[in-house]
Coordinates of C-alpha atoms in Angstrom, one line a residue:
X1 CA 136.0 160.3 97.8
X2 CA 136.7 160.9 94.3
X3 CA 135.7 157.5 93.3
X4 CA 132.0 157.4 95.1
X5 CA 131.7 160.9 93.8
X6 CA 131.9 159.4 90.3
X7 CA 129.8 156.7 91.1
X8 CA 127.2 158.6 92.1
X9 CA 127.3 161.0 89.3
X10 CA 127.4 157.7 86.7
X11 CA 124.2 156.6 88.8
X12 CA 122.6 159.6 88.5
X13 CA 123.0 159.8 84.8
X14 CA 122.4 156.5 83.5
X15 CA 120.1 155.2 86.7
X16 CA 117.2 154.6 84.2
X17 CA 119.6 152.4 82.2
X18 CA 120.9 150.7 85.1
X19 CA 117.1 150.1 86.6
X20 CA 116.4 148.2 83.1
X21 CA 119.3 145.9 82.9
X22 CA 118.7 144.8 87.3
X23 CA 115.3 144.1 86.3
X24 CA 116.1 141.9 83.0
X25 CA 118.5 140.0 84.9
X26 CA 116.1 139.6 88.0
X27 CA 113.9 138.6 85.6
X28 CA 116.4 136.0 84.0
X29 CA 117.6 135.1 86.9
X30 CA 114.0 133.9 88.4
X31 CA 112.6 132.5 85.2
X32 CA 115.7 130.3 84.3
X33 CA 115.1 128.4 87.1
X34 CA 111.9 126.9 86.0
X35 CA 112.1 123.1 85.1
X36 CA 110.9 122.3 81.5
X37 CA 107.6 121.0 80.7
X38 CA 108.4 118.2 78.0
X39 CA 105.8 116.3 76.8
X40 CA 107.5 113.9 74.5
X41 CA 103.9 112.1 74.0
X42 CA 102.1 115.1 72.1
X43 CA 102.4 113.6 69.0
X44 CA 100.8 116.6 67.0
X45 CA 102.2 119.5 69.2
X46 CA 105.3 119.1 71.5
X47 CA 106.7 115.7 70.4
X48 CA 106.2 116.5 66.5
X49 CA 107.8 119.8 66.9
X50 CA 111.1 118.1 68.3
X51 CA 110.5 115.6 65.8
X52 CA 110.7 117.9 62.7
X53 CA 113.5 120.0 64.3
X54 CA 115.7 116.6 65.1
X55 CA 114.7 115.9 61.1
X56 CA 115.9 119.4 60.1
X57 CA 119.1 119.6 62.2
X58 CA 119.9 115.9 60.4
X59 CA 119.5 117.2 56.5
X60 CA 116.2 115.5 56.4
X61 CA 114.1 118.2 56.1
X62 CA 110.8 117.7 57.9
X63 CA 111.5 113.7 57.9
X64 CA 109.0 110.7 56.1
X65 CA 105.6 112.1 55.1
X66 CA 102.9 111.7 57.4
X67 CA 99.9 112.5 58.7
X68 CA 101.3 114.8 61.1
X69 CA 104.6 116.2 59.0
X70 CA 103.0 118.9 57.2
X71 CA 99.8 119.7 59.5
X72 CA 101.7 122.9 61.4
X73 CA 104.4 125.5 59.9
X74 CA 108.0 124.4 60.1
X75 CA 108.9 128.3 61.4
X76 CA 109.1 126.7 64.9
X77 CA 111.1 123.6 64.3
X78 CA 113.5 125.8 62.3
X79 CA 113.5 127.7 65.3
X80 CA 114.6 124.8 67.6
X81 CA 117.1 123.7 65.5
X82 CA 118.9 126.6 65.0
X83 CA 118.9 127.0 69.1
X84 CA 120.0 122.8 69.5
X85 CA 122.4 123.9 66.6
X86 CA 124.2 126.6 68.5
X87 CA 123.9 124.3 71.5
X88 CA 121.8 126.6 73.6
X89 CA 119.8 126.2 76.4
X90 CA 116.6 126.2 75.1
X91 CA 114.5 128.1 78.2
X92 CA 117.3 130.8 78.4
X93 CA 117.2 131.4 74.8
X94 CA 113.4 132.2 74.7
X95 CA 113.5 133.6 78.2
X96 CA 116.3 136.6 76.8
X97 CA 114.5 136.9 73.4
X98 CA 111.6 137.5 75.6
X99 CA 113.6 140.2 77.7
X100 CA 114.7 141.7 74.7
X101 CA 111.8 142.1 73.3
X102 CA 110.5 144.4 75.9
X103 CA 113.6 146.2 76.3
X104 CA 113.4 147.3 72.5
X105 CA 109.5 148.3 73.1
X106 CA 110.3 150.8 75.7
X107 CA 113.0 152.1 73.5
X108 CA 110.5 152.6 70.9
X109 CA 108.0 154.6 72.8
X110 CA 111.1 156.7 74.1
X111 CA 110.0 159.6 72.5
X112 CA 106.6 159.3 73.3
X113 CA 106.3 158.2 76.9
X114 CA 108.3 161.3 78.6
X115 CA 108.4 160.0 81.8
X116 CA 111.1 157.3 82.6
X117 CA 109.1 156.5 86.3
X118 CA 105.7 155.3 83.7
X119 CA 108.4 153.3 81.1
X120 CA 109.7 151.5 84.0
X121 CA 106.3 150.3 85.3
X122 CA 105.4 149.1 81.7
X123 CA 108.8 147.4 81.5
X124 CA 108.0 146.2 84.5
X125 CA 104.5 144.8 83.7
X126 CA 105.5 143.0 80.5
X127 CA 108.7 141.7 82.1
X128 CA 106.4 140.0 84.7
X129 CA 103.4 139.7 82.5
X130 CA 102.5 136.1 84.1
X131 CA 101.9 134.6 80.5
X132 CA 105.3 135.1 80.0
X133 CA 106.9 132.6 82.0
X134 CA 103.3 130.5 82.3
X135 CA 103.7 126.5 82.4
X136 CA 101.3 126.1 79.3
X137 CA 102.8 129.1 77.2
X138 CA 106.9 129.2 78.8
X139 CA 107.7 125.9 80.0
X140 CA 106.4 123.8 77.0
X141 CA 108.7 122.9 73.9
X142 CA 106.0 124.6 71.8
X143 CA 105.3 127.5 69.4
X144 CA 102.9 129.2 71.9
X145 CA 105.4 131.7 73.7
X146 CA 107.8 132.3 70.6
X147 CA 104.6 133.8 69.0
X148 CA 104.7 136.5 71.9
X149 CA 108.6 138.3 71.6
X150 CA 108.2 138.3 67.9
X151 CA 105.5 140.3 67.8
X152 CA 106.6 142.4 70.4
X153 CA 109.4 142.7 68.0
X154 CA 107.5 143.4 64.9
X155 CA 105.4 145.9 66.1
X156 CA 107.9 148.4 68.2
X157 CA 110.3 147.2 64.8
X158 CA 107.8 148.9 62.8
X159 CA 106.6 151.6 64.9
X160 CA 109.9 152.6 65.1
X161 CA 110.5 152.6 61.1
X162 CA 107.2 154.4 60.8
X163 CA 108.4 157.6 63.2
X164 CA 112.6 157.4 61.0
X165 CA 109.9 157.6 57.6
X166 CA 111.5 160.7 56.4
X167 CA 115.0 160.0 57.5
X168 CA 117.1 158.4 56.0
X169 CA 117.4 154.3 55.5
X170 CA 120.5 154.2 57.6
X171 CA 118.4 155.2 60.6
X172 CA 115.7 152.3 59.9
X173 CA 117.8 149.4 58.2
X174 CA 118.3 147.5 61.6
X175 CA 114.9 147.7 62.4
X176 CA 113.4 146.7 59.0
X177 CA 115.5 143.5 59.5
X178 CA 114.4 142.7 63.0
X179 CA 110.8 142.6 61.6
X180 CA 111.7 140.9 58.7
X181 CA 113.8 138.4 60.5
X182 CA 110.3 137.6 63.1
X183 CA 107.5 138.0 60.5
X184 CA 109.5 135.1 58.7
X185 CA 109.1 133.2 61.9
X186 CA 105.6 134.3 63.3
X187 CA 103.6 133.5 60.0
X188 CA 105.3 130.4 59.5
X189 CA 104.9 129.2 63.1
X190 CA 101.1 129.7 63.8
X191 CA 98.1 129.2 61.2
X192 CA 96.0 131.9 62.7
X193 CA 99.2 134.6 62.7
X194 CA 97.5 135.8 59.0
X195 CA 95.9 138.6 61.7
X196 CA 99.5 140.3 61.3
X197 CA 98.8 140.4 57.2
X198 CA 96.9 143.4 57.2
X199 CA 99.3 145.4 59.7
X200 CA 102.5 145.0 57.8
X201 CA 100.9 145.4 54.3
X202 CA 99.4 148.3 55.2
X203 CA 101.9 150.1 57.1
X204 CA 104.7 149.3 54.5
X205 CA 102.1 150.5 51.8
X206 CA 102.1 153.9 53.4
X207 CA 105.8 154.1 54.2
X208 CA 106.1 153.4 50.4
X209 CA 103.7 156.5 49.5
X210 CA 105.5 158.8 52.0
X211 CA 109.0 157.8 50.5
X212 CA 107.6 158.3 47.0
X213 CA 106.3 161.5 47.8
X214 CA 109.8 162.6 49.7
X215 CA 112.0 161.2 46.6
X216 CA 110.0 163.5 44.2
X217 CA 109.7 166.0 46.2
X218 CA 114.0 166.7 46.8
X219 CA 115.1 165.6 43.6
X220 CA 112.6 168.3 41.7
X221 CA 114.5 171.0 44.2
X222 CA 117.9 170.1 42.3
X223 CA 119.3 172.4 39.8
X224 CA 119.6 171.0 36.5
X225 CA 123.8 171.8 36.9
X226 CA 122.9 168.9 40.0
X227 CA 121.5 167.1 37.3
X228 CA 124.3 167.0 34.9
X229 CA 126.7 165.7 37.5
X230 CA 125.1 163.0 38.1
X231 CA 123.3 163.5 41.7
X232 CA 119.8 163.4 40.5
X233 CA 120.3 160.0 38.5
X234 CA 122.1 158.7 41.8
X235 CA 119.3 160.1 43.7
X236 CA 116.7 157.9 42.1
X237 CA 119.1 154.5 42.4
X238 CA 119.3 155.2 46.6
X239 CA 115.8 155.9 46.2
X240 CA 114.8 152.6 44.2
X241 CA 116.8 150.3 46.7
X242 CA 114.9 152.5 49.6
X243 CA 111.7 151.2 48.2
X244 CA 112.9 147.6 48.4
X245 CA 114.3 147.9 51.6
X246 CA 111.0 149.4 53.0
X247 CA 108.8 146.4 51.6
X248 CA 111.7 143.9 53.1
X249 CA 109.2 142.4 55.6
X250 CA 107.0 141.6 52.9
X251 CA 109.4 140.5 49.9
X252 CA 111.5 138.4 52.3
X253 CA 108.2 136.6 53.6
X254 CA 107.1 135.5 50.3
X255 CA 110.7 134.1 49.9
X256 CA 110.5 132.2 52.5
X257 CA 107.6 131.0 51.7
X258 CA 108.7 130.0 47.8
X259 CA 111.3 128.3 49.5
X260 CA 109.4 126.0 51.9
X261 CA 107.4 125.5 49.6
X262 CA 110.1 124.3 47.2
X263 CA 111.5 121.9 49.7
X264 CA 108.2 120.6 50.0
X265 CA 108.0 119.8 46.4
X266 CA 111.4 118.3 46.4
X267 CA 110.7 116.1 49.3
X268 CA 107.4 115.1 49.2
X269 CA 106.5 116.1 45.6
X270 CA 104.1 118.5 46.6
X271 CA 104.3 122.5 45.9
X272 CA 102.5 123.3 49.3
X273 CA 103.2 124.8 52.7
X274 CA 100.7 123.4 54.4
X275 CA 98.9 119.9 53.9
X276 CA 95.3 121.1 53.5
X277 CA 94.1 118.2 51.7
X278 CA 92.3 117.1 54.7
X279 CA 91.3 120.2 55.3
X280 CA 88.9 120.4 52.6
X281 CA 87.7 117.5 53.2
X282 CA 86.5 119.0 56.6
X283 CA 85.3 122.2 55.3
X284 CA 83.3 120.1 52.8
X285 CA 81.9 118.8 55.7
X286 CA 81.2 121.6 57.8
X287 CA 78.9 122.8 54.5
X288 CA 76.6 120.0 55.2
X289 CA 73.8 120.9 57.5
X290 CA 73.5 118.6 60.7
X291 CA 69.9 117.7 61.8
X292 CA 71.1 117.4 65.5
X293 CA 72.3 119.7 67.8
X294 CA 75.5 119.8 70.5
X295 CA 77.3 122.5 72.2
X296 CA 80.7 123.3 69.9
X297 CA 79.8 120.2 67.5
X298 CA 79.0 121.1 64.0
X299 CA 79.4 118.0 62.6
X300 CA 77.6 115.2 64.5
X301 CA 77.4 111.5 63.7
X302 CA 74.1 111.7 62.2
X303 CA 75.2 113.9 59.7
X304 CA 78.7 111.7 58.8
X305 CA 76.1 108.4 58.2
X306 CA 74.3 111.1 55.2
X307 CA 77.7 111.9 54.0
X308 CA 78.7 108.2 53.8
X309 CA 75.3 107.3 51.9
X310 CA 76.6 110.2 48.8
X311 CA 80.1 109.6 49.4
X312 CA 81.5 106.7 47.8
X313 CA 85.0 107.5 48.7
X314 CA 84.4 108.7 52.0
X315 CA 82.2 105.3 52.9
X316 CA 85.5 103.0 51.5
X317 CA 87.3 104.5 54.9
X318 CA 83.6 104.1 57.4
X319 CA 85.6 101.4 59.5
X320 CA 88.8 103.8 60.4
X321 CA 86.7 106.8 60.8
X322 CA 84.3 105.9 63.1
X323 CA 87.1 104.5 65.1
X324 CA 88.9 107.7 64.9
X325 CA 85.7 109.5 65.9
X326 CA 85.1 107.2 68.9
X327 CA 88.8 108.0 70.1
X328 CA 88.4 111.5 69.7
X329 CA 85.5 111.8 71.4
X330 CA 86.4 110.9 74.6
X331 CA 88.4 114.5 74.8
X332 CA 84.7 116.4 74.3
X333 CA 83.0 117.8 77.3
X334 CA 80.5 115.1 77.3
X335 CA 82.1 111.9 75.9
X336 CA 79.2 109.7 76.4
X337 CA 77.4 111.1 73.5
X338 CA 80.2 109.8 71.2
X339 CA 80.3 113.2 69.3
X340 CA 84.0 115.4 68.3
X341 CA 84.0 118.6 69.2
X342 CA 84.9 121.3 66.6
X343 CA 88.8 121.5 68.0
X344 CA 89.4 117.9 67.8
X345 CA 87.1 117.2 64.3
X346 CA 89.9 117.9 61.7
X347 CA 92.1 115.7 64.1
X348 CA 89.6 112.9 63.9
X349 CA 89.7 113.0 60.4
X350 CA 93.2 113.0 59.7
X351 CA 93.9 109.8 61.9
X352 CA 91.2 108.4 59.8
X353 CA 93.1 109.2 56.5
X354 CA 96.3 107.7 58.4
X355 CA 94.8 104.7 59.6
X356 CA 93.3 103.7 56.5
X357 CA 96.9 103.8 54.9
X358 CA 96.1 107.1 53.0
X359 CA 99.1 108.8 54.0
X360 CA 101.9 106.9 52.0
X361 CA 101.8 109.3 49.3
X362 CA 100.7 113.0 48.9
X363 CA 99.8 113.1 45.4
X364 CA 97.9 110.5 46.1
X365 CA 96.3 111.7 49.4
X366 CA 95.0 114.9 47.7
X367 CA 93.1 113.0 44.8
X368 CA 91.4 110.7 47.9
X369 CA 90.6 114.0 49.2
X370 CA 89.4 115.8 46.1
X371 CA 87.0 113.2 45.7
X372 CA 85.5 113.2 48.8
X373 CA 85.3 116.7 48.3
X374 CA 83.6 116.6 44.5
X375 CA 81.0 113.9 45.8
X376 CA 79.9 116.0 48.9
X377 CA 79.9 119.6 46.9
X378 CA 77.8 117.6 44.2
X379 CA 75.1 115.8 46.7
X380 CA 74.7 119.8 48.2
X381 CA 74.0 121.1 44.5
X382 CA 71.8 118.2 43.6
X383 CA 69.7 118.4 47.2
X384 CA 70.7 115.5 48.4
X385 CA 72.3 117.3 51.0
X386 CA 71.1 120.3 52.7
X387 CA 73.6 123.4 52.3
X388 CA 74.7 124.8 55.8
X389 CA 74.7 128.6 55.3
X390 CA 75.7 130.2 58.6
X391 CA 79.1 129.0 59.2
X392 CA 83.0 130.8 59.6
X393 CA 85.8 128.8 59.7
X394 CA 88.5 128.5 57.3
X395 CA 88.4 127.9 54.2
X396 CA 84.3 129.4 53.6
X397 CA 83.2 132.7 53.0
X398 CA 81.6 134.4 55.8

């Protein structure tokens, strides 16, 4: 009797506990059994992800330049190959970072949502948040889902940091790392993840101020005996490495960064991230204004045959990229009109660029580019070209 008494009791103590960790492993449980979605064929999402990661785990970095090595971050592949390295299973992994993710929410709003009944039913409803475990999002080899947990991560990490502010750094270390640790691989994993710039910069900017302003504050309150011995100097050293702790996130994501963009230079002799060489080719493009109008096409077919007629170096590759265009036309809404539809246009382009044999060297890529670039930019200044003003995509101001 003594034994279900003390099971009881230990229920009714830690029964909020308990209820978490039945419903992460319900939730495990179910999820795991989903099959993977590979699709070994998406050359420029699914397929090159593996790719780059298979390149990584090899010492290869990314692999041969291409037209497709440097078009996406390499957070993701780094991802994968650390999970392939530590021979994971790929779906459980994400699946419990996932899990985890949500578990370390709750426990950051522990103090704010009073009722344990209301945390359950928002575990609940991010545990089985249908995206979560979706075919598209879950069950593909892709960045998609991985965006999700980390910033789940980053935000309870630093919601938690922001309510320890006056404490000390003991009590916000762990979490300063966690979003550290999944800023890294959020902003190098997605191009649109710079919406998570302005969060972190500004919250570390005020948890700077407030330390500043506690650090002054205490060490003018010590007597100058205090002072003599030495506390006050050691004061300001804890508080110095405080204030690099604090802007962690940041610091360590600029690191990163420096360092991709190192092996970038070492293996394909350019200091870049990112190839955006084609890029700005297309927002060069995208500046031209377009006589005809589609639904989501801003740069028709009438308006590339003006751009050949300025373009010089843009006309040498006509052949490859009105095969591209053809190609990529057929994934628009209407492919009978033989027009690319914003999403697939930079695409087109860049399979242009690689089928003309433009991709064999960077350095030389970017000058091809450049050129196009400078003969567009000058037929817009001289008239030739008419100057479209009401665009926003990257790259232009708004």
């Amino acid at each position: 009797m003594k034994f279900l008494s003390d099971v009881k009791e230990f229920i009714k103590k830690y029964w909020f506990i308990i209820l978490i960790a039945i419903i992460s492993f319900a939730r495990i449980h179910i999820v795991n059994k989903l099959p993977m979605v590979a699709l070994p064929k998406e050359g420029s999402d699914d397929g090159l992800m593996v790719s780059l990661a298979k390149n990584i785990i090899e010492g290869k970095w990314l692999g041969t330049f291409e037209s497709n090595t440097l078009v996406k971050g390499a957070g993701y592949p780094i991802f994968l190959a650390i999970v392939k390295s530590l021979n994971l299973s790929y779906l459980f992994t994400i699946n419990v970072l996932y899990v985890l993710a949500c578990i370390y929410f709750i426990y950051a709003i522990k103090d704010d949502v009073k009722s344990k009944i209301l945390k359950i039913i928002i575990f609940v409803v991010m545990i089985f948040n249908p995206i979560s475990y979706a075919e598209l999002s879950f069950q593909r080899i892709y960045r998609n889902f991985n965006t999700v947990f980390q910033a789940i991560f980053i935000f309870s990490a630093m919601y938690i940091v922001w309510k320890n502010k006056t404490k000390g750094l003991k009590s916000m270390i762990l979490h300063i790392l966690i979003a550290a640790i999944n800023m890294v691989f959020l902003w190098h994993s997605k191009e649109d993840s710079i919406w998570i710039l302005p969060f972190m910069i500004v919250i570390t900017s005020l948890m700077l101020v407030v330390a500043i302003f506690n650090h002054f504050s205490k060490t003018k309150k010590l007597e100058r005996k205090e002072f003599e011995s030495g506390k006050r100097a050691l004061a300001h050293v804890a508080f110095v490495f405080k204030l690099f702790m604090v802007a962690m996130p940041i610091w360590v994501l600029v690191f990163s960064t420096f360092t991709i963009k190192s092996l970038n230079e070492k293996y394909y002799g350019m200091y870049i991230e990112k190839d955006t060489a084609v890029g700005s080719v297309c927002t060069a493009l995208y500046s031209v204004k377009a006589k005809e109008n589609y639904p989501r096409v801003d740069n028709p077919r009438e308006e590339i045959y003006r751009v050949y007629e300025v373009s010089e170096t843009l006309n040498s590759i006509r052949d490859s990229l009105e095969i591209s265009l053809d190609n990529w036309s057929m994934y628009s809404s209407d492919p009978e009109k033989k027009q690319v539809e914003n999403g697939w246009f930079g695409w087109a382009v860049k399979s242009a660029m690689s089928l003309s044999g433009n991709y064999d060297d960077p350095k030389e890529l970017k000058e091809f580019c450049d050129k196009i670039c400078d003969e567009i930019y000058a037929a817009l200044d001289s008239g030739e070209l008419e100057r479209e003003e009401n665009i926003l995509i990257s790259g232009q101001p708004p």
